[in-house]
Coordinates of C-alpha atoms in Angstrom, one line a residue:
M2 CA 0.0 0.0 0.0
L3 CA 2.7 2.4 0.8
L4 CA 4.7 1.7 -2.3
A5 CA 1.5 2.3 -4.4
Y6 CA 0.7 5.4 -2.6
V7 CA 4.5 6.6 -3.3
S8 CA 3.9 5.8 -7.0
S9 CA 0.9 7.9 -7.0
L10 CA 2.6 11.1 -6.0
S11 CA 3.7 13.6 -8.6
L12 CA 7.5 12.8 -8.2
E13 CA 9.5 11.9 -11.2
D14 CA 13.1 11.7 -9.5
A15 CA 14.1 8.4 -7.8
D16 CA 15.9 10.6 -4.9
A17 CA 12.6 12.2 -4.0
Q18 CA 10.6 9.0 -4.5
L19 CA 12.8 7.2 -1.9
L20 CA 12.6 10.0 0.5
A21 CA 9.0 10.3 0.2
L22 CA 8.7 6.6 0.8
V23 CA 10.9 6.7 4.1
V24 CA 8.7 9.6 5.4
A25 CA 5.4 7.9 4.5
I26 CA 6.4 4.8 6.2
R27 CA 7.0 6.7 9.4
A28 CA 3.8 8.8 9.0
A29 CA 1.8 6.0 8.0
R30 CA -0.3 5.9 11.3
G31 CA -0.8 9.4 12.3
G32 CA 0.3 11.6 9.3
I33 CA 3.7 12.8 10.8
G34 CA 7.1 11.2 10.5
N35 CA 10.1 11.7 12.4
I36 CA 13.2 11.5 10.4
T37 CA 16.8 12.7 11.1
G38 CA 19.6 14.4 8.9
Q39 CA 21.5 11.2 9.6
D40 CA 18.4 9.2 8.2
L41 CA 18.6 11.4 4.9
R42 CA 22.4 11.2 4.9
S43 CA 22.1 7.2 5.0
L44 CA 19.8 7.1 2.0
R45 CA 22.9 8.2 0.0
L46 CA 20.6 10.4 -2.6
A47 CA 22.5 12.2 -5.5
D48 CA 20.8 15.5 -4.8
A49 CA 19.3 15.4 -1.4
E50 CA 18.5 19.2 -1.6
A51 CA 16.3 18.7 -4.8
A52 CA 14.6 15.7 -3.2
V53 CA 13.7 17.8 -0.2
T54 CA 12.4 20.5 -2.5
A55 CA 10.4 18.3 -4.3
V56 CA 8.7 16.7 -1.4
G57 CA 7.9 20.3 -0.2
A58 CA 6.2 21.0 -3.6
L59 CA 3.8 18.2 -2.6
G60 CA 2.7 20.3 0.2
W61 CA 4.5 18.2 2.8
Q62 CA 5.9 20.3 5.8
G63 CA 9.0 20.5 7.7
Q64 CA 11.6 18.5 5.6
E65 CA 13.5 21.6 4.9
R66 CA 15.0 21.3 8.4
L67 CA 16.7 18.2 7.3
L68 CA 19.3 20.2 5.4
G69 CA 20.9 21.7 8.6
D70 CA 24.0 20.7 10.3
D71 CA 21.9 18.8 13.2
L72 CA 21.9 15.3 12.2
V73 CA 20.4 13.7 15.2
T74 CA 17.6 15.6 16.4
P75 CA 14.2 14.2 14.8
V76 CA 12.2 16.3 12.4
A77 CA 8.7 16.0 12.2
V78 CA 7.5 16.0 8.8
R79 CA 3.8 16.3 8.1
V80 CA 2.1 14.6 5.3
P81 CA -1.3 16.2 4.5
D82 CA -2.8 13.4 2.6
L83 CA -2.2 11.2 5.7
A84 CA -2.8 13.9 8.5
D85 CA -5.9 15.2 7.3
R86 CA -7.5 12.2 5.5
P87 CA -7.4 9.2 8.3
E88 CA -8.9 6.8 6.0
R89 CA -5.7 6.8 3.9
R90 CA -3.5 5.8 7.0
L91 CA -2.5 2.1 7.1
P92 CA -4.1 0.1 9.9
F93 CA -1.3 -1.1 11.9
G94 CA 0.1 -0.5 15.3
K95 CA 3.6 1.2 16.1
V96 CA 5.7 -2.1 16.3
M97 CA 4.3 -3.2 13.0
R98 CA 5.3 0.3 11.5
S99 CA 8.7 0.0 12.9
R100 CA 9.2 -3.4 11.5
V101 CA 8.1 -2.0 8.1
S102 CA 10.6 0.7 8.6
G103 CA 13.4 -1.6 9.6
W104 CA 12.5 -3.7 6.5
A105 CA 12.9 -0.7 4.0
S106 CA 16.3 0.0 5.7
R107 CA 17.7 -3.4 5.6
T108 CA 16.6 -3.9 1.8
V109 CA 18.2 -0.7 0.5
S110 CA 21.4 -1.2 2.6
A111 CA 21.6 -4.9 1.2
K112 CA 25.1 -5.8 0.1
P113 CA 24.4 -6.2 -3.6
V114 CA 22.3 -2.9 -3.6
K115 CA 24.7 -0.7 -1.5
K116 CA 26.6 0.9 -4.3
T117 CA 23.9 1.1 -6.9
S118 CA 21.9 4.1 -8.0
T119 CA 18.9 5.5 -6.3
A120 CA 16.7 4.3 -8.7
A121 CA 18.1 0.5 -8.4
R122 CA 17.8 0.7 -4.7
L123 CA 14.0 2.0 -4.9
A124 CA 13.5 -0.8 -7.5
A125 CA 14.9 -3.2 -4.9
L126 CA 12.2 -2.3 -2.5
Y127 CA 9.3 -2.8 -5.0
L128 CA 10.8 -6.4 -6.0
A129 CA 11.2 -7.5 -2.7
A130 CA 8.0 -6.5 -1.5
H131 CA 6.0 -8.3 -4.2
W132 CA 8.4 -11.5 -4.4
P133 CA 6.9 -14.8 -3.2
V134 CA 9.4 -17.0 -1.8
D135 CA 11.2 -19.3 -4.4
E136 CA 8.7 -18.5 -7.1
Y137 CA 8.8 -16.2 -10.1
A138 CA 7.0 -12.8 -9.8
T139 CA 5.9 -10.2 -12.4
L140 CA 7.3 -6.6 -12.1
P141 CA 4.9 -4.7 -10.2
R142 CA 2.8 -2.5 -12.3
N143 CA 3.0 0.4 -10.1
M144 CA 6.7 0.5 -9.9
P145 CA 7.9 3.9 -11.4
E146 CA 9.4 3.8 -14.7
G147 CA 12.9 4.8 -13.4
C148 CA 13.0 1.8 -11.2
R149 CA 11.8 -0.3 -14.1
A150 CA 14.6 1.0 -16.0
A151 CA 17.2 0.1 -13.2
V152 CA 16.0 -3.5 -12.9
P153 CA 19.0 -4.7 -15.2
E154 CA 21.3 -3.0 -12.8
L155 CA 19.9 -5.2 -9.9
L156 CA 20.3 -8.3 -12.1
A157 CA 24.2 -7.5 -12.8
K158 CA 24.7 -6.8 -9.0
G159 CA 22.9 -10.3 -7.9
F160 CA 19.8 -8.9 -6.3
V161 CA 17.9 -10.2 -9.1
L162 CA 19.0 -13.9 -10.0
E163 CA 16.9 -14.2 -13.1
L164 CA 15.0 -11.6 -15.5
E165 CA 13.0 -12.8 -18.3
S166 CA 10.7 -10.2 -19.9
D167 CA 8.8 -9.1 -17.0
R168 CA 9.4 -11.9 -14.8
Y169 CA 12.3 -12.2 -12.1
L170 CA 13.6 -14.0 -9.4
L171 CA 15.4 -12.6 -6.4
G172 CA 18.8 -13.7 -5.6
E173 CA 19.6 -16.3 -2.8
S174 CA 21.5 -13.8 -0.5
V175 CA 18.4 -11.4 -0.5
R176 CA 15.6 -13.7 -0.5
H177 CA 15.1 -13.2 3.3
L178 CA 14.0 -9.7 2.4
S179 CA 10.8 -11.0 0.6
G180 CA 7.7 -9.0 1.7
M181 CA 5.6 -12.0 1.0
R182 CA 7.7 -14.5 3.0
P183 CA 5.8 -16.9 5.3
L184 CA 6.4 -16.7 9.1
P185 CA 8.9 -19.2 10.2
V186 CA 7.6 -22.4 11.9
I187 CA 9.6 -23.0 15.0
A188 CA 9.5 -26.3 16.5
P189 CA 9.0 -26.5 20.2
R190 CA 11.9 -27.8 22.5
P191 CA 11.5 -31.1 24.4
L192 CA 9.8 -30.5 27.5
E193 CA 12.6 -31.3 29.8
E194 CA 14.3 -28.4 28.0
V195 CA 12.1 -25.6 28.7
R196 CA 12.4 -23.5 31.6
P197 CA 8.9 -21.6 32.0
Q198 CA 9.2 -18.0 33.1
S199 CA 13.1 -18.0 33.3
W200 CA 12.9 -14.4 32.1
D201 CA 10.3 -13.5 34.5
E202 CA 12.2 -15.1 37.3
W203 CA 15.2 -13.3 36.3
K204 CA 13.3 -9.9 36.4
A205 CA 11.8 -10.7 39.8
G206 CA 15.4 -10.8 41.0
V207 CA 16.7 -7.5 40.0
S208 CA 16.1 -4.1 41.4
V209 CA 13.1 -2.0 40.7
A210 CA 15.1 0.6 38.8
L211 CA 16.8 -2.0 36.6
R212 CA 13.2 -3.6 36.1
R213 CA 12.2 -0.1 34.7
H214 CA 15.0 0.1 32.3
V215 CA 14.3 -3.5 31.2
A216 CA 10.5 -2.4 30.4
A217 CA 11.5 0.6 28.7
V218 CA 13.7 -1.3 26.4
E219 CA 11.4 -4.5 26.0
G220 CA 8.5 -2.0 25.3
C221 CA 10.1 0.4 23.0
P222 CA 7.9 0.8 19.9
E223 CA 10.9 2.5 18.1
C224 CA 13.1 -0.6 18.4
A225 CA 10.5 -3.3 18.5
L226 CA 13.1 -5.8 20.0
S227 CA 11.9 -9.3 20.4
T228 CA 11.4 -10.7 23.9
A229 CA 14.3 -13.3 23.1
R230 CA 16.7 -10.5 22.0
V231 CA 16.1 -8.5 25.1
S232 CA 16.1 -11.3 27.4
E233 CA 19.3 -12.7 26.1
A234 CA 20.9 -9.3 26.2
F235 CA 20.3 -8.7 29.9
M236 CA 20.8 -12.2 31.1
R237 CA 24.0 -12.8 29.0
K238 CA 27.3 -13.4 31.4
A239 CA 29.6 -10.5 31.2
V240 CA 32.8 -11.8 29.6
P241 CA 35.9 -9.6 29.5
A242 CA 36.6 -8.6 25.8
Q243 CA 40.0 -9.0 24.4
F244 CA 41.4 -6.8 21.5
D245 CA 44.1 -7.8 19.3
E246 CA 46.4 -5.7 17.3
K247 CA 43.9 -6.2 14.3
V248 CA 41.3 -4.4 16.3
R249 CA 43.5 -1.6 17.4
A250 CA 44.9 -1.1 13.9
A251 CA 41.3 -0.9 12.6
C252 CA 40.3 1.6 15.4
A253 CA 43.2 3.9 14.3
A254 CA 42.2 3.8 10.8
W255 CA 38.5 4.5 11.9
E256 CA 39.8 7.6 14.1
V257 CA 41.5 9.0 10.8
R258 CA 38.3 8.6 8.7
Y259 CA 35.9 9.7 11.3
P260 CA 37.7 12.4 13.6
E261 CA 36.4 14.1 16.5
Q262 CA 33.5 11.9 17.0
G263 CA 33.1 12.3 20.5
P264 CA 30.7 15.4 20.5
V265 CA 28.4 13.7 17.8
A266 CA 28.2 10.4 19.8
A267 CA 27.2 12.3 22.8
E268 CA 24.5 14.3 21.1
F269 CA 23.2 11.1 19.4
A270 CA 23.0 9.1 22.4
A271 CA 21.0 12.0 24.4
A272 CA 18.5 12.4 21.3
F273 CA 18.3 8.7 21.2
R274 CA 17.4 8.3 24.9
V275 CA 14.7 11.3 24.3
A276 CA 13.2 9.4 21.6
H277 CA 13.3 5.8 22.9
G278 CA 13.3 6.2 26.7
H279 CA 16.5 4.2 26.9
G280 CA 20.2 4.5 25.7
P281 CA 21.2 2.8 22.2
S282 CA 23.2 -0.2 21.9
V283 CA 26.8 -0.1 21.0
K284 CA 25.5 -1.2 17.5
Q285 CA 22.6 1.2 17.3
L286 CA 25.3 3.9 18.2
C287 CA 27.6 3.0 15.3
K288 CA 24.9 2.5 12.7
G289 CA 23.0 5.7 13.5
L290 CA 26.2 7.4 13.2
G291 CA 26.9 6.2 9.8
W292 CA 30.4 4.8 10.8
G293 CA 30.3 2.2 8.0
K294 CA 30.6 -1.5 8.1
M295 CA 32.5 -2.5 11.5
S296 CA 33.1 -5.7 13.3
R297 CA 31.5 -6.4 16.6
D298 CA 35.0 -6.1 18.6
L299 CA 35.7 -2.8 16.6
R300 CA 32.4 -1.2 17.6
I301 CA 33.0 -2.3 21.3
F302 CA 36.6 -1.1 21.3
V303 CA 35.6 2.3 19.4
V304 CA 32.6 3.0 22.2
R305 CA 35.0 2.2 24.9
R306 CA 37.6 4.8 23.8
L307 CA 34.7 7.3 23.8
I308 CA 34.0 6.2 27.4
A309 CA 37.3 6.5 28.3
D310 CA 37.6 10.0 27.0
G311 CA 34.5 11.0 29.0
W312 CA 32.3 11.8 25.8
L313 CA 29.9 8.6 26.7
T314 CA 29.2 6.6 29.8
N315 CA 27.2 3.7 30.5
T316 CA 26.2 1.4 33.3
D317 CA 28.4 -1.6 32.6
P318 CA 27.3 -4.3 32.0
V319 CA 23.6 -3.2 31.6
P320 CA 22.6 -3.1 28.0
W321 CA 21.0 -0.1 26.3
T322 CA 22.6 2.5 28.9
L323 CA 24.8 4.5 26.7
R324 CA 24.5 8.2 27.6
P325 CA 26.8 11.7 27.3
G326 CA 29.7 11.6 29.6
R327 CA 31.5 14.0 31.7
A328 CA 33.3 15.6 28.8
A329 CA 29.9 16.1 26.8
Q330 CA 28.2 17.7 30.1
A331 CA 31.2 20.1 30.4
A332 CA 31.0 21.1 27.0
S333 CA 27.6 21.8 26.9
A334 CA 27.8 23.8 30.4
A335 CA 30.7 26.0 29.2
P336 CA 28.6 28.0 26.7
A337 CA 25.8 28.4 29.2
A338 CA 28.3 29.5 31.8
G339 CA 29.7 32.0 29.3
R340 CA 26.2 33.4 28.7
S341 CA 25.3 33.9 32.4
R342 CA 28.3 36.5 32.5

């Protein structure tokens, strides 16, 4: 439905169409979608300013603030079609909206399409959304012409395995992105292996403050994490991390590529806590700041360096507790003190 809605808009350029789709997904429930400058940057549009202008010509409001220097503060973009006409909104809750948003992000950043044109990445969304697992599908009729012309690009990159006339088959590495993929059937474990309420038992044995934090993470509509994912993170036994010279060398290269990231990381953590009610995980922080592909060890090492430098702090080993550290607090307090004089 959202793809059909974007196809119906008076937008000719793929950059504007992809931006409109991302905003429409986030505005699908109430007509207002929150998006950050970092989100816009992660779309890798050829001309972001032109895309923002084109969306504004539709009557959408607020998106011009995405072009400023602030990359982390959410910008509320109002979509009049959805805000003023409730019948056009999609009938799903916050969790489902978050899952659709996550699916779109994973699809346009999938390895085979990561370095393709905007039209090809948008086409990937249309093809994945309409593809039934292990079967041929017909190119969607509502797919924009620019996307249709970019399908051979997806074939060359392996996102599409076979293309014959208007019929296609997705590549094996991206079939998990199928929008028509059936839910997996999970076989139950033998009764003797099941420990009922082990997660509830764990929560019952912790402090009230920690239980509140767990509830914030488990019930966060933006993250939409499964209970299994949350419980595993909190109940995991902390193991001291060991970093070899390869990780240290990778961190040195990262610092050259992304200098002076302390203040940016602190700002992101603060904005994330406001939007989610809890801090980001290490992975959410690194991905949210667009630091590129990083191994798990490198992510942990980089964040520990930021913590050591005072830009971040956390309640180790409790997950999702990253927040601005003393250096960030001192930096924000200094201008205020200057103004008071």
